[in-house]
Structures are given as C-alpha cells and as structure tokens.
mmCIF file of C-alpha atoms in Angstrom:
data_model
loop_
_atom_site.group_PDB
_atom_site.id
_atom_site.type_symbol
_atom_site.label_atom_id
_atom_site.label_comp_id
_atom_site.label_asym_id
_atom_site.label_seq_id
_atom_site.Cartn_x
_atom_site.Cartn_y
_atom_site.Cartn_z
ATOM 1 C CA UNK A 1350 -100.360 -19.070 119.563
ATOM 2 C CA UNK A 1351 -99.449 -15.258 119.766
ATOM 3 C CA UNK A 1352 -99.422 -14.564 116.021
ATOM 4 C CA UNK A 1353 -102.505 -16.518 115.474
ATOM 5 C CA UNK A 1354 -104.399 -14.711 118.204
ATOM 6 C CA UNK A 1355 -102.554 -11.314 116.988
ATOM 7 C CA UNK A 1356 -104.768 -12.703 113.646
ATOM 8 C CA UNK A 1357 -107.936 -12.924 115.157
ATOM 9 C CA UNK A 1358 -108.448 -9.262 116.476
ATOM 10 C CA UNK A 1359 -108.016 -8.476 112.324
ATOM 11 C CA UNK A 1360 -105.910 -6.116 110.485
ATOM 12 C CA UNK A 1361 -106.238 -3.185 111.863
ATOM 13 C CA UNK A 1362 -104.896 -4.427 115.477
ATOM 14 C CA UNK A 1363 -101.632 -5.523 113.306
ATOM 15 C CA UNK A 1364 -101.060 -2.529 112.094
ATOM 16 C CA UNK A 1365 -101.739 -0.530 115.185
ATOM 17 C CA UNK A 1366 -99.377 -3.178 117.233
ATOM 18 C CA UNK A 1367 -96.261 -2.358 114.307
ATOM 19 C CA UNK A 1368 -97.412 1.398 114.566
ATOM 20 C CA UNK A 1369 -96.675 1.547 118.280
ATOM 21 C CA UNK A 1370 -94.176 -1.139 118.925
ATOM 22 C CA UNK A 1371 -91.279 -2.425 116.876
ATOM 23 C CA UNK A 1372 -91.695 -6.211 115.441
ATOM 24 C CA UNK A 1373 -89.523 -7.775 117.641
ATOM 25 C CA UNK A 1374 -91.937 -6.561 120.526
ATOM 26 C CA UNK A 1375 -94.975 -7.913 119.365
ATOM 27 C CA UNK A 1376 -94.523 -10.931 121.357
ATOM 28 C CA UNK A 1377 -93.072 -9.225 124.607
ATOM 29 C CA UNK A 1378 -96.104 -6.739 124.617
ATOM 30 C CA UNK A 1379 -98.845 -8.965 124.028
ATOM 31 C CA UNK A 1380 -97.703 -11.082 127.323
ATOM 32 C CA UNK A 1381 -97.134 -7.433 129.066
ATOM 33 C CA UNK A 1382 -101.262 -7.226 127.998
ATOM 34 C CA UNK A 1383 -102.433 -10.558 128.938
ATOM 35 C CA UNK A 1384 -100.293 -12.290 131.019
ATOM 36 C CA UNK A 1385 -99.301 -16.215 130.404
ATOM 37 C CA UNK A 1386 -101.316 -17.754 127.588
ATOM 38 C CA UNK A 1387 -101.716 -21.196 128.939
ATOM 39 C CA UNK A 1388 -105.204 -23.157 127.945
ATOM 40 C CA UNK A 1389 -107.985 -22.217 129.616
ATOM 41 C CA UNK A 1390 -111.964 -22.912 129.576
ATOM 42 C CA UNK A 1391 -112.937 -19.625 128.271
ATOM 43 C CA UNK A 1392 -116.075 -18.140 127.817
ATOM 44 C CA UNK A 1393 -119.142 -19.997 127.197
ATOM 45 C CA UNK A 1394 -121.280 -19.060 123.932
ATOM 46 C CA UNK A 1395 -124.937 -19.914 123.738
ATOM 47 C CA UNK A 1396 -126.952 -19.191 121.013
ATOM 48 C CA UNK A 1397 -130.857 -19.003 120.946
ATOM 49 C CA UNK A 1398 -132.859 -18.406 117.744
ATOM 50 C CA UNK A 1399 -135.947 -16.244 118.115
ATOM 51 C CA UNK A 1400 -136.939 -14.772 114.866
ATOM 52 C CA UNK A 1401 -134.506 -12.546 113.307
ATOM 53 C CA UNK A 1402 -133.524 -11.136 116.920
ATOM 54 C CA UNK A 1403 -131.395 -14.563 117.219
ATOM 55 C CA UNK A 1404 -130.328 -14.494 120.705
ATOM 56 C CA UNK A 1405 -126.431 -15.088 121.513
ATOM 57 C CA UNK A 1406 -125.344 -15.296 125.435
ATOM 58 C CA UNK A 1407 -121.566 -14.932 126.290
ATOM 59 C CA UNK A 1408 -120.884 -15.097 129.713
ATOM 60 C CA UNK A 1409 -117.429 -16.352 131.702
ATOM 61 C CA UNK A 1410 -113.773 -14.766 131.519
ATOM 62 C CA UNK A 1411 -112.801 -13.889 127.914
ATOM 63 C CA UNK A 1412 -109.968 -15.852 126.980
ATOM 64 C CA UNK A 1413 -107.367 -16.115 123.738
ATOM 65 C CA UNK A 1414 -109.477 -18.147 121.604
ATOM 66 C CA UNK A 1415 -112.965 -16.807 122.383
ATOM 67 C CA UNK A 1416 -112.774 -14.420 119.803
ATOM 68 C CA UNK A 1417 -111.880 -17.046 116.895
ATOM 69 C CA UNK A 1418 -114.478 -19.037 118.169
ATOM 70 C CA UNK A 1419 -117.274 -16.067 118.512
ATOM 71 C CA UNK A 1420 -116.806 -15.149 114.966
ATOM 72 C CA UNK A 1421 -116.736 -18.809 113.640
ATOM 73 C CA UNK A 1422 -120.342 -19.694 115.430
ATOM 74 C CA UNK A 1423 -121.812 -16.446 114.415
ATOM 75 C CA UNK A 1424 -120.793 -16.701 110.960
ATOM 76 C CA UNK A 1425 -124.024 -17.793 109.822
ATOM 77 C CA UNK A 1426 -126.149 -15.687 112.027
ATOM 78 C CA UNK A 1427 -127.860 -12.767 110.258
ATOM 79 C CA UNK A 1428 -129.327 -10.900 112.770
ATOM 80 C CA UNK A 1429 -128.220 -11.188 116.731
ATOM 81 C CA UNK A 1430 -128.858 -9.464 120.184
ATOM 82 C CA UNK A 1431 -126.010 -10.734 121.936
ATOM 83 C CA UNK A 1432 -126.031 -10.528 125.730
ATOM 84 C CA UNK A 1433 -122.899 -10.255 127.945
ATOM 85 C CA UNK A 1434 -122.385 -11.378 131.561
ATOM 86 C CA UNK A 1435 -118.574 -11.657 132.469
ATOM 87 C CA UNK A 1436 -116.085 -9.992 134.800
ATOM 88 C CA UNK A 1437 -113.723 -9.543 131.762
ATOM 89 C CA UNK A 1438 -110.162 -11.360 131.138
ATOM 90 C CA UNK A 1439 -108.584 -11.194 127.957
ATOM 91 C CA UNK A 1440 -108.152 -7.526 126.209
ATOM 92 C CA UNK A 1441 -107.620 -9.334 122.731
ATOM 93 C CA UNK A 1442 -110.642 -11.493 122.890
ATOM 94 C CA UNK A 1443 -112.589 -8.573 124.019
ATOM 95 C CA UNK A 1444 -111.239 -6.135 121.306
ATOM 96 C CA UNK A 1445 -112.072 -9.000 118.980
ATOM 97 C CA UNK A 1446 -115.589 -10.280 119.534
ATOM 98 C CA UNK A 1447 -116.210 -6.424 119.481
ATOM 99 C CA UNK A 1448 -114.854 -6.134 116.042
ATOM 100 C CA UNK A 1449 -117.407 -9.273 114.969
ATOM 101 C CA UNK A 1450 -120.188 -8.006 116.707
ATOM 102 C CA UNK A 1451 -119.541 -4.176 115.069
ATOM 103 C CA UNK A 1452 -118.849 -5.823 111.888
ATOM 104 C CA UNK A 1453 -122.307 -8.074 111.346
ATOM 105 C CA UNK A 1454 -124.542 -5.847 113.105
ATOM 106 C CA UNK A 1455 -125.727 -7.196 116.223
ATOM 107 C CA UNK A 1456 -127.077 -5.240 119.032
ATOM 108 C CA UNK A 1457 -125.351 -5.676 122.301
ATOM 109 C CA UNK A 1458 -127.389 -6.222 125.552
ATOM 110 C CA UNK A 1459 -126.267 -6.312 129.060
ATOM 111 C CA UNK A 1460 -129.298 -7.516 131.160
ATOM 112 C CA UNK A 1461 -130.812 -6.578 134.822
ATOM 113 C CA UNK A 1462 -128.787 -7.578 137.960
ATOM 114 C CA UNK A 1463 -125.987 -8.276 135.564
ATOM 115 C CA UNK A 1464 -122.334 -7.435 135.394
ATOM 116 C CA UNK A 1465 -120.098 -6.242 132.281
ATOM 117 C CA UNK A 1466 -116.755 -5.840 132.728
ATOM 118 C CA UNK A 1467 -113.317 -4.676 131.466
ATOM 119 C CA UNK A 1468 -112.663 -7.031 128.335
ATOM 120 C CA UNK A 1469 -116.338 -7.767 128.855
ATOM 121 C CA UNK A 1470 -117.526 -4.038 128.426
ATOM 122 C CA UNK A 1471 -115.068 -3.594 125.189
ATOM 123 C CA UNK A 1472 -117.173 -6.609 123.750
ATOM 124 C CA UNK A 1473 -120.509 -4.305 124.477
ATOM 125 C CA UNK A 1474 -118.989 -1.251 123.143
ATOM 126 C CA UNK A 1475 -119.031 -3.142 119.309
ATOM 127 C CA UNK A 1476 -122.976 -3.408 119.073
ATOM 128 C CA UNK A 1477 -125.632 -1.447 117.106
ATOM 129 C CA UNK A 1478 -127.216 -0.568 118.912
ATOM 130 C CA UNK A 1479 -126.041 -1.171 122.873
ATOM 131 C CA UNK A 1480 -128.697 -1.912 125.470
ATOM 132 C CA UNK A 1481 -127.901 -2.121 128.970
ATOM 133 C CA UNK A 1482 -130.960 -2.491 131.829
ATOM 134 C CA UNK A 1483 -130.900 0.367 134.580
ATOM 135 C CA UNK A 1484 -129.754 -1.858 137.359
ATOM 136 C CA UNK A 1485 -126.843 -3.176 134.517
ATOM 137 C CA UNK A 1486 -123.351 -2.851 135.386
ATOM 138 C CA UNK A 1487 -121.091 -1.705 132.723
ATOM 139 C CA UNK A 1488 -117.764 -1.244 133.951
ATOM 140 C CA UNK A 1489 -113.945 0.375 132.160
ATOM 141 C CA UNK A 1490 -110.385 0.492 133.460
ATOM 142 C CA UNK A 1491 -107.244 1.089 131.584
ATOM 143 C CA UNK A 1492 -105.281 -2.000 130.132
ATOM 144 C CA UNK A 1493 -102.661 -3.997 132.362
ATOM 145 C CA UNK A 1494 -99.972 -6.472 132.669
ATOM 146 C CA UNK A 1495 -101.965 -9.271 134.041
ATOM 147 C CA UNK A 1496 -98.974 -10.368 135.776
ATOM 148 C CA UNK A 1497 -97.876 -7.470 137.473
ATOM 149 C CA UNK A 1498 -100.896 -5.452 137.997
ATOM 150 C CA UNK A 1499 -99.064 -2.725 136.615
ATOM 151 C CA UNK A 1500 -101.118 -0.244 133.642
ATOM 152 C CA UNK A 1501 -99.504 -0.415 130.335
ATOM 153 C CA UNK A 1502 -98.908 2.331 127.725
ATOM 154 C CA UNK A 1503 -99.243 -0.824 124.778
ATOM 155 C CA UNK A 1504 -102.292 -2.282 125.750
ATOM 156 C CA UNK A 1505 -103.985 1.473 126.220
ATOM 157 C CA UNK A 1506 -102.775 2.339 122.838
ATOM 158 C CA UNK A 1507 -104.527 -0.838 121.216
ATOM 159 C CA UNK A 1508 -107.991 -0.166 123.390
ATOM 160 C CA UNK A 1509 -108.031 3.415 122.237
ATOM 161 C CA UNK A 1510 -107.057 2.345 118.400
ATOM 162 C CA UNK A 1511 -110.196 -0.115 118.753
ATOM 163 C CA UNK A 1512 -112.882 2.508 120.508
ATOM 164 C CA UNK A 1513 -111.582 4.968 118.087
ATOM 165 C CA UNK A 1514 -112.115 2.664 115.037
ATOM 166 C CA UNK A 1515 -116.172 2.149 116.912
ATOM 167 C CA UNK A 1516 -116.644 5.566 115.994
ATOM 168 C CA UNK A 1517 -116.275 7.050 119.525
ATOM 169 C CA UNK A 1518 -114.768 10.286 120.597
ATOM 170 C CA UNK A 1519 -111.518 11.389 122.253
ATOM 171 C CA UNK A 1520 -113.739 12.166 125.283
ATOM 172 C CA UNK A 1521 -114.950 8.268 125.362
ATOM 173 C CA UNK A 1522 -111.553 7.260 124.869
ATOM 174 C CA UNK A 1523 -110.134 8.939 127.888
ATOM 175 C CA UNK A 1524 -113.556 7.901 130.159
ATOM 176 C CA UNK A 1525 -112.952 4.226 129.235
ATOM 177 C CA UNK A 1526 -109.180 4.495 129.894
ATOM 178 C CA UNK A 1527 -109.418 6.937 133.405
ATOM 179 C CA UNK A 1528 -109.651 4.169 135.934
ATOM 180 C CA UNK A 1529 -106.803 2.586 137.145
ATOM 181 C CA UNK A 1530 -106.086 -1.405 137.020
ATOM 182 C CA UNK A 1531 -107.072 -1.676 140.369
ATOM 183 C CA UNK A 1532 -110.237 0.480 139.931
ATOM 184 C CA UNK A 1533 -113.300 0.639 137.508
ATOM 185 C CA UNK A 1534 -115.276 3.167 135.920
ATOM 186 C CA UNK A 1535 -118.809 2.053 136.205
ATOM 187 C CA UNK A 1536 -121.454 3.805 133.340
ATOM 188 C CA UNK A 1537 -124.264 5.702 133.615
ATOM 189 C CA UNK A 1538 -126.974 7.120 131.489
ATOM 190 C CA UNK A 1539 -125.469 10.968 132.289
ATOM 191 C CA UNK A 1540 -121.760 9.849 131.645
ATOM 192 C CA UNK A 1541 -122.870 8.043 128.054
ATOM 193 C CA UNK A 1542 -124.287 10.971 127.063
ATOM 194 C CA UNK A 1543 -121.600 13.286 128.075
ATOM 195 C CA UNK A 1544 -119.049 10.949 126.607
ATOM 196 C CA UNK A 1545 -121.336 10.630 122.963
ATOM 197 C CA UNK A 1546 -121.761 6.683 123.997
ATOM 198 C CA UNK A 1547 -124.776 5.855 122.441
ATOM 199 C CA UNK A 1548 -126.739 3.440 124.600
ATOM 200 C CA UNK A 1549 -130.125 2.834 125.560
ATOM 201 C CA UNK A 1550 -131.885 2.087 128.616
ATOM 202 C CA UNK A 1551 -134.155 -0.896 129.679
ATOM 203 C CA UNK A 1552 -136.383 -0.554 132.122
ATOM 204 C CA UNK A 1553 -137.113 -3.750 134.371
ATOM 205 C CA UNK A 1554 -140.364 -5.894 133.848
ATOM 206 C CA UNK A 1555 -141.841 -7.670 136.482
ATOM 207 C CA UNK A 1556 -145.443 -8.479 137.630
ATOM 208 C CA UNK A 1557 -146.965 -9.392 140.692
ATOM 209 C CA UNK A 1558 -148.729 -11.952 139.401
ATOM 210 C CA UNK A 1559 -144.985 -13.538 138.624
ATOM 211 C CA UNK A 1560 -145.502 -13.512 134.837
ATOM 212 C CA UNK A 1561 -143.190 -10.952 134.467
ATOM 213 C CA UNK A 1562 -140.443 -11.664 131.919
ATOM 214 C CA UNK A 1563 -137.363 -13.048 133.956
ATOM 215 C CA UNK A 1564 -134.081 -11.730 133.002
ATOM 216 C CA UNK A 1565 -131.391 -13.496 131.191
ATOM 217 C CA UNK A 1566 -128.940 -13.504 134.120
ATOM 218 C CA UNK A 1567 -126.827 -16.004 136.045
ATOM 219 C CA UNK A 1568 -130.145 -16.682 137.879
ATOM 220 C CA UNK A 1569 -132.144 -17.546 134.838
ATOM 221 C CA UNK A 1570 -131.738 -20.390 132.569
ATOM 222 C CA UNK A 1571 -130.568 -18.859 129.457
ATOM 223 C CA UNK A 1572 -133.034 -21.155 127.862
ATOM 224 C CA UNK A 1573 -135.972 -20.268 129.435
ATOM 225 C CA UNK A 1574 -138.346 -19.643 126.669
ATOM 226 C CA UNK A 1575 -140.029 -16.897 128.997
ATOM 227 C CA UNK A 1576 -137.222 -15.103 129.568
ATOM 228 C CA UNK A 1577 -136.379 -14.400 125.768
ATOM 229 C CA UNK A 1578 -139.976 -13.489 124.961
ATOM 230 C CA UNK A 1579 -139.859 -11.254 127.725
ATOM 231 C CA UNK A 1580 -136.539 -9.532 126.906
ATOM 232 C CA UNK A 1581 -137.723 -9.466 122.759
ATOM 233 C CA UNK A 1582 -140.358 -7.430 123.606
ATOM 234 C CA UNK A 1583 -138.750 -5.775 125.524
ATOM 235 C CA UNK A 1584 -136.304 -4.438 122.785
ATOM 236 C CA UNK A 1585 -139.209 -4.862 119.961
ATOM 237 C CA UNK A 1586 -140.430 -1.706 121.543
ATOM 238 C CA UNK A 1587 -136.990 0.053 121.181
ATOM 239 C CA UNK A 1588 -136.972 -0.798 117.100
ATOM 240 C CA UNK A 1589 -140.629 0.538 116.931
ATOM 241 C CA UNK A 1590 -138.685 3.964 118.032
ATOM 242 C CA UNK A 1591 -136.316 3.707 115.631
ATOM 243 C CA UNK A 1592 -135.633 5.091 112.228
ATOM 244 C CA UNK A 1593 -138.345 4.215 109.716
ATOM 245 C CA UNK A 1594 -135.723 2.473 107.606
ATOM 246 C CA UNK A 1595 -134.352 0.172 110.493
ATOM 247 C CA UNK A 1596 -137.613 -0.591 111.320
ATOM 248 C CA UNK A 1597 -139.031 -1.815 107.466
ATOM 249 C CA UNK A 1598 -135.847 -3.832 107.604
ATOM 250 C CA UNK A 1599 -136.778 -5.952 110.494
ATOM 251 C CA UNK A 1600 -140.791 -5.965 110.231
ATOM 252 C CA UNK A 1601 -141.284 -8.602 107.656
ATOM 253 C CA UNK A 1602 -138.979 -10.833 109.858
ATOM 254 C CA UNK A 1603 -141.064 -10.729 112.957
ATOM 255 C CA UNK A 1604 -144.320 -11.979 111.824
ATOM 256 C CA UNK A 1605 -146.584 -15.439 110.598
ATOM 257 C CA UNK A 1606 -147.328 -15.857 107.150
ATOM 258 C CA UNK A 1607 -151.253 -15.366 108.806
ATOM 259 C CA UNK A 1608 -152.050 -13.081 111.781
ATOM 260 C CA UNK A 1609 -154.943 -12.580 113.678
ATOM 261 C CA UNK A 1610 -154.684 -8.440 113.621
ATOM 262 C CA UNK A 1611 -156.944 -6.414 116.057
ATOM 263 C CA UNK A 1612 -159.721 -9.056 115.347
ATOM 264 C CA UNK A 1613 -158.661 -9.594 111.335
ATOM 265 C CA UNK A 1614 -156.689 -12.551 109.580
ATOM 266 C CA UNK A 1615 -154.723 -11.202 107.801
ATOM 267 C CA UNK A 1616 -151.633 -12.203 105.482
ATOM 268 C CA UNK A 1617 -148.274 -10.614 106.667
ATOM 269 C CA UNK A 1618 -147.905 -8.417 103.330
ATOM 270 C CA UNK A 1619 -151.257 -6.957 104.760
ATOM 271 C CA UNK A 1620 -150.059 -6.310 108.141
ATOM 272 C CA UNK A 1621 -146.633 -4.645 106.841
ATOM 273 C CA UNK A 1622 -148.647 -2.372 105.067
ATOM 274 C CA UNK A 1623 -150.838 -0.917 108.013
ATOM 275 C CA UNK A 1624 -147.612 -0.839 109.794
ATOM 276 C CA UNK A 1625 -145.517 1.100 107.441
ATOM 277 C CA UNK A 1626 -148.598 3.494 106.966
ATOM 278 C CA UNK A 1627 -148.458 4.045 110.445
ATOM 279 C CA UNK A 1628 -144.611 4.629 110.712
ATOM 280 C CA UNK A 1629 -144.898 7.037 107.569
ATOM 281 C CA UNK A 1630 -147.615 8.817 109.283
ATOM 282 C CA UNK A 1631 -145.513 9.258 112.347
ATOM 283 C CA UNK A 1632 -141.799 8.789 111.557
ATOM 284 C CA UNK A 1633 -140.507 10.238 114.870
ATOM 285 C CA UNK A 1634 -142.128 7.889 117.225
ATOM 286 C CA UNK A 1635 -141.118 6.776 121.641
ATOM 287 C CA UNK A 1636 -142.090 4.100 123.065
ATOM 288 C CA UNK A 1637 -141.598 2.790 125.982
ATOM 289 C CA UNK A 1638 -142.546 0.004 128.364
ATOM 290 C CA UNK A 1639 -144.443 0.605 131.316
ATOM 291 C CA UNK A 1640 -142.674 -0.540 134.014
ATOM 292 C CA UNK A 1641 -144.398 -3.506 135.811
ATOM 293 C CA UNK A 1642 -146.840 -4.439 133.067
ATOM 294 C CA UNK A 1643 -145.105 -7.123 131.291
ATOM 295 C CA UNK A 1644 -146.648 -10.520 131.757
ATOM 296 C CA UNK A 1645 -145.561 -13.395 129.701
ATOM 297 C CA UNK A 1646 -147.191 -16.889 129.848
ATOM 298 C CA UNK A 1647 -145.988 -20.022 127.664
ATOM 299 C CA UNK A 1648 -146.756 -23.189 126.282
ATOM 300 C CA UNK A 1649 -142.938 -24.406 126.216
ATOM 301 C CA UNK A 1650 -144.165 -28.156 125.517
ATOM 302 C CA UNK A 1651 -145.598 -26.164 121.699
ATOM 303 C CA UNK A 1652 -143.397 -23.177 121.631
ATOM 304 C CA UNK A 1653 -146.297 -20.850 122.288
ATOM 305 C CA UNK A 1654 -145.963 -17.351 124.363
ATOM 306 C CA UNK A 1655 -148.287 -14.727 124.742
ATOM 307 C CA UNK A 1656 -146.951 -11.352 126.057
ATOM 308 C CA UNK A 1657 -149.152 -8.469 127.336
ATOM 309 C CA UNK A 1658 -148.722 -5.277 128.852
ATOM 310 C CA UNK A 1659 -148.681 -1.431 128.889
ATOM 311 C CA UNK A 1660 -146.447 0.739 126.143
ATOM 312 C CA UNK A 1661 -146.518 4.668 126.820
ATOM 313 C CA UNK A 1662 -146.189 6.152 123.930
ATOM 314 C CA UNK A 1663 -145.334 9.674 121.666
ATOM 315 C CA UNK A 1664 -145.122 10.046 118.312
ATOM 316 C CA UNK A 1665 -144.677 13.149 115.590
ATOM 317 C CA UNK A 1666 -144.624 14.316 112.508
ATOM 318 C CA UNK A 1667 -142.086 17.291 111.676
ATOM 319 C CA UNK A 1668 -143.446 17.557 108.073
ATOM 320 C CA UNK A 1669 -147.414 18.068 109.670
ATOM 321 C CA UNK A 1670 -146.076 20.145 112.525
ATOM 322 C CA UNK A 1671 -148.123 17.445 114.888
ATOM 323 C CA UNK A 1672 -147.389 15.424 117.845
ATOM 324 C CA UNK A 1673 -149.556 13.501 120.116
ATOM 325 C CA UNK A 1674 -149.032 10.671 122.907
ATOM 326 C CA UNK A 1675 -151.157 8.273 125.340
ATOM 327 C CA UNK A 1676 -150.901 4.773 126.682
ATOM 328 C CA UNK A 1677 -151.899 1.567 125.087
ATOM 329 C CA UNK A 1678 -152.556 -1.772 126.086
ATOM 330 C CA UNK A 1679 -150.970 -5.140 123.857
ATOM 331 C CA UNK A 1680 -150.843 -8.419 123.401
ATOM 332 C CA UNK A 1681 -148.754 -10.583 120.934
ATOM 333 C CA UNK A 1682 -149.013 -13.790 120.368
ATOM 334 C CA UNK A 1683 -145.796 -15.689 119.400
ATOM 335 C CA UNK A 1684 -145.594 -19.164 117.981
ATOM 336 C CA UNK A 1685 -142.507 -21.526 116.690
ATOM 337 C CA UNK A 1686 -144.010 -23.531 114.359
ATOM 338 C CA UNK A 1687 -141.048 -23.596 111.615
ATOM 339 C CA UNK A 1688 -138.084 -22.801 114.297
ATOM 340 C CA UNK A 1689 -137.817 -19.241 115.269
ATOM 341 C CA UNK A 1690 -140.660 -17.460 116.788
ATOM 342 C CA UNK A 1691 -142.896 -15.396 115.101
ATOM 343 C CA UNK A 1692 -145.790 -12.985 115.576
ATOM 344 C CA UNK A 1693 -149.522 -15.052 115.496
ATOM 345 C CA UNK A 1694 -151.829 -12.645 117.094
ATOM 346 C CA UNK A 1695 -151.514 -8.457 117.882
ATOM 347 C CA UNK A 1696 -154.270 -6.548 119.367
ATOM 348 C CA UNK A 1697 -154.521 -4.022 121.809
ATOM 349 C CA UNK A 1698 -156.783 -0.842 122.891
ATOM 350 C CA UNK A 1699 -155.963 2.557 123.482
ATOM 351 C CA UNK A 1700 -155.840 3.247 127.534
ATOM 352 C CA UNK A 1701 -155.493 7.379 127.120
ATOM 353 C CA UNK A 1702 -154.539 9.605 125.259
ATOM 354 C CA UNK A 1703 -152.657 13.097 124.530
ATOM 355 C CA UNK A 1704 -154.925 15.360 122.229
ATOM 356 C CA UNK A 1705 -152.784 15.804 118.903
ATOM 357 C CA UNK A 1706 -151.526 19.438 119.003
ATOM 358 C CA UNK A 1707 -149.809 21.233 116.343
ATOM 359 C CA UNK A 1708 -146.394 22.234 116.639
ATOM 360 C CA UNK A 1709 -145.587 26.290 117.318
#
C-alpha cells in the first residue's frame, strides 16, 4: 500500500523522498506524514459536464487512494474547473491530485461560504488558473505526524519540493509552511500577491428576486443545473480578461453550431470572428461582474438556462495608445441539446460608458 501510494504522487515525489531520507525510511516517514493507513471512505468526486468548462467537485477528507482515483476519472476530461470543499487529510493525496490537476490544465475553484484546507488547499494550489470567491476560505499549515500532532521536517520537505515544482517562490513556500499543526494560515487577496500566488477573486452573485446563481457549496446540490450556469458565467467573464490566445482556445468550445447574436442567426464560425475582431481590437481587456446582477432561470426538465446581468468593463489597446470602459447589460442563452451546454442566444446593450481617451 505505501509503495503504491509513494507511486501515485509520480516521480518526482520518489526522488525527493530518496533525496531527503535514506530507503529504508521511506516507509517509517510516510506513516510519520500520514498516520495509520487503514481503509477509509475518502473523498467524494463528482463530475459535471458543461461545455468545455467540465465541472469536477471534490469535497470530503483526502485520503491514500483519492489521488489514483482523481487522475483515473479525469483521464478523459479535456478541459475542467474543479471545485474543492474539504477540511484536508492526506498530504500525499493532496500533493497528488495537485500534480493531475497542474498537469492537464484545469482551473481550480474554491466557491462562496466554502472551506479549503491543508491537503485540501495543496490540491488548489495545482490549477491554472486558481479561483477562490471573497468569502472562500483557503487555509495552510506545515506538515505533521497525524499521530502525534507533532510538525515534521519530512513531510515539509516533500510540500515545499511540490509548491516549488508549481512554480511558486521561496516566499510562498515559507507562507504555506509558517503555521503550526495546530494552527492555519488562512489567504487573502494582499498575502497572494505578496507571496506571487496567482489567484483570482470571485465576487458573490445573488439577486433579490432569488435568481441569483446559488453556489456550489455543501448547501447546494452539486447538481443543480442553476448553480453551474451561475458559477460558468461567472468565470466566462474571467477568460474574456484573459490573454487573447487563452481566450481563441476556448471560444469555439462555448457556443451552438447556430446563435441568435444581438438580433442575427448566425453560424458559430461567424460569431468567432466578431469576437476575435473584438479581442484583437482590444487585447488588454477587465471584466468584471457586477455584484448582485446575476439572475439565472432554467428549464431543467430541457436543459435550458438563460443568464442575465451587469459586466463592468475596461479594455485597451497599448499598440493605439487607447483605453476606454462602461457597463453593459447581457444575456446568454444556454442549451444542452447534444450533452454539454452551449451558447444559443447573446445580446446585450451598452448601460454607460467611459469616453475612449488616448494614452499620455
């Protein structure tokens, strides 16, 4: 059981284990880590297609085999946000679904009135990007002997070999290690970006009308067709402010072969075009969700949504020396006809707006 789960974190944690330890104490610090390895229930792993933003919900105490598992039900999953509710457990199985998530790509998401913890936060540390709402918990403490309670210098070594091998710095290292077994380091947007840990922020969503997006929490069912629509949107907005390249990756995944665009059918090749003319015209774009505006209504019984609201916005162009901003209004339309959702219907007006200056 110890050499297969020693397997399962990958290479690198093999080599870091025979770096800092000898071979005969593999075994002895592995239980100094974790504690007795008896069967347990482990975490539980939902997955949700939605378009290309395949949804992926791991939530419980990370135990041995979680990691194995994680990787083997994501191996055919191109493209996932995966969101993380657990008060940690196993360093190993943390450390490893990490090294899956890092290694295919998927964004990590920690949703509102949510927790993320220990193991659970070295999980979220993996994605690309890492999302976390502003009433999220994301919480660090050093490594310990889950029997004694005591810190150990093995299981830090391993942790900091792993957030190294993320790309972090020494300062992130010693932030995630700096709390005490007993103790816990909870994040924040100024200690991310003092620490160069690259997240971004979600701001809450809800409506009086109580069409708000709910949030994928342990209050929500994580199957709540609402609730993903709500949360996709959500982080549809945070693509649009991406990189042009990120974003003409995932645009041709998101819509219908037909859309109804701003009061035109169109075919999807049509409305990739105006979009990437829009991103080339303004590569260095912000948007951001009003919060409040986000009302989602569906159709579960056809696998219909529709999704309105209010995006501020600012966008500019270095190579025009221009920049401009305002407020819009939107409304998508998804459907499910073939599986995952995609984008029907867009349309929208603009609510105000920023006269375009040019840049001194």
């Amino acid at each position: 059981m110890l050499i297969k789960l020693i397997s399962s974190g990958g290479s690198w944690l093999r080599r870091s284990l025979a770096k800092f330890t000898g071979r005969r104490a593999i075994s002895s610090a592995i239980v100094l880590v974790f504690g007795t390895w008896l069967p347990c229930n482990g975490a539980e792993i939902a997955i949700h297609p939605l378009g290309e933003f395949t949804f992926i919900e791991v939530s419980g105490d990370l135990e041995g085999g979680d990691a194995r598992l994680f990787a083997e039900r994501t191996a055919n999953v191109p493209k996932a946000i995966v969101t993380l509710l657990s008060d940690g457990g196993s360093l190993l199985a943390g450390i490893g679904i990490g090294e899956t998530i890092r290694s295919k790509g998927f964004a990590t998401l920690v949703p509102a009135n949510s927790r993320c913890a220990s193991a659970c936060a070295l999980a979220w540390l993996g994605g690309i990007p890492r999302y976390m709402a502003t009433n999220a918990q994301v919480g660090f403490h050093a490594a310990y002997d889950g029997s004694s309670g005591n810190e150990t210098g093995v299981g830090n070594a391993i942790l900091g070999a792993y957030v190294n091998k993320l790309g972090l710095s020494y300062s992130a290292v010693i932030y995630i290690t700096q709390a005490s077994p007993a103790s816990m380091t909870w994040l924040s947007a100024d200690d991310a970006k003092k620490n160069d840990i690259d997240v971004k922020i979600l701001e809450p969503s809800n409506t009086s009308s109580g069409y708000g997006a709910p949030q994928i929490g342990p209050s929500h069912s994580p199957s709540s067709l609402r609730a993903k629509v709500g949360e996709f949107v959500s982080l549809l907005f945070a693509v649009w402010s991406g990189p042009n390249d990120k974003v003409a990756a995932i645009l041709p995944r998101l819509y219908g072969a037909h859309v109804l665009f701003y009061g035109r059918n169109l075919s999807d090749d049509e409305v990739l075009a105006d979009k990437m003319k829009s991103i080339n015209r303004w590569p260095q774009r912000l948007y951001k969700l009003r919060e409040g505006s986000l009302a989602v209504e569906c159709n579960e019984a056809v696998g219909a949504c529709k999704a309105s609201g209010i995006v501020d916005w600012v966008v500019r162009s270095p190579a025009r020396n221009a920049q401009g901003g305002g407020a819009s209004s939107f409304e998508y339309t998804f459907e499910m006809s073939d599986g995952p959702l995609r984008i029907t219907a867009e349309g929208g007006s603009v609510i105000s707006r920023l006269p375009t200056t040019v840049i001194r």
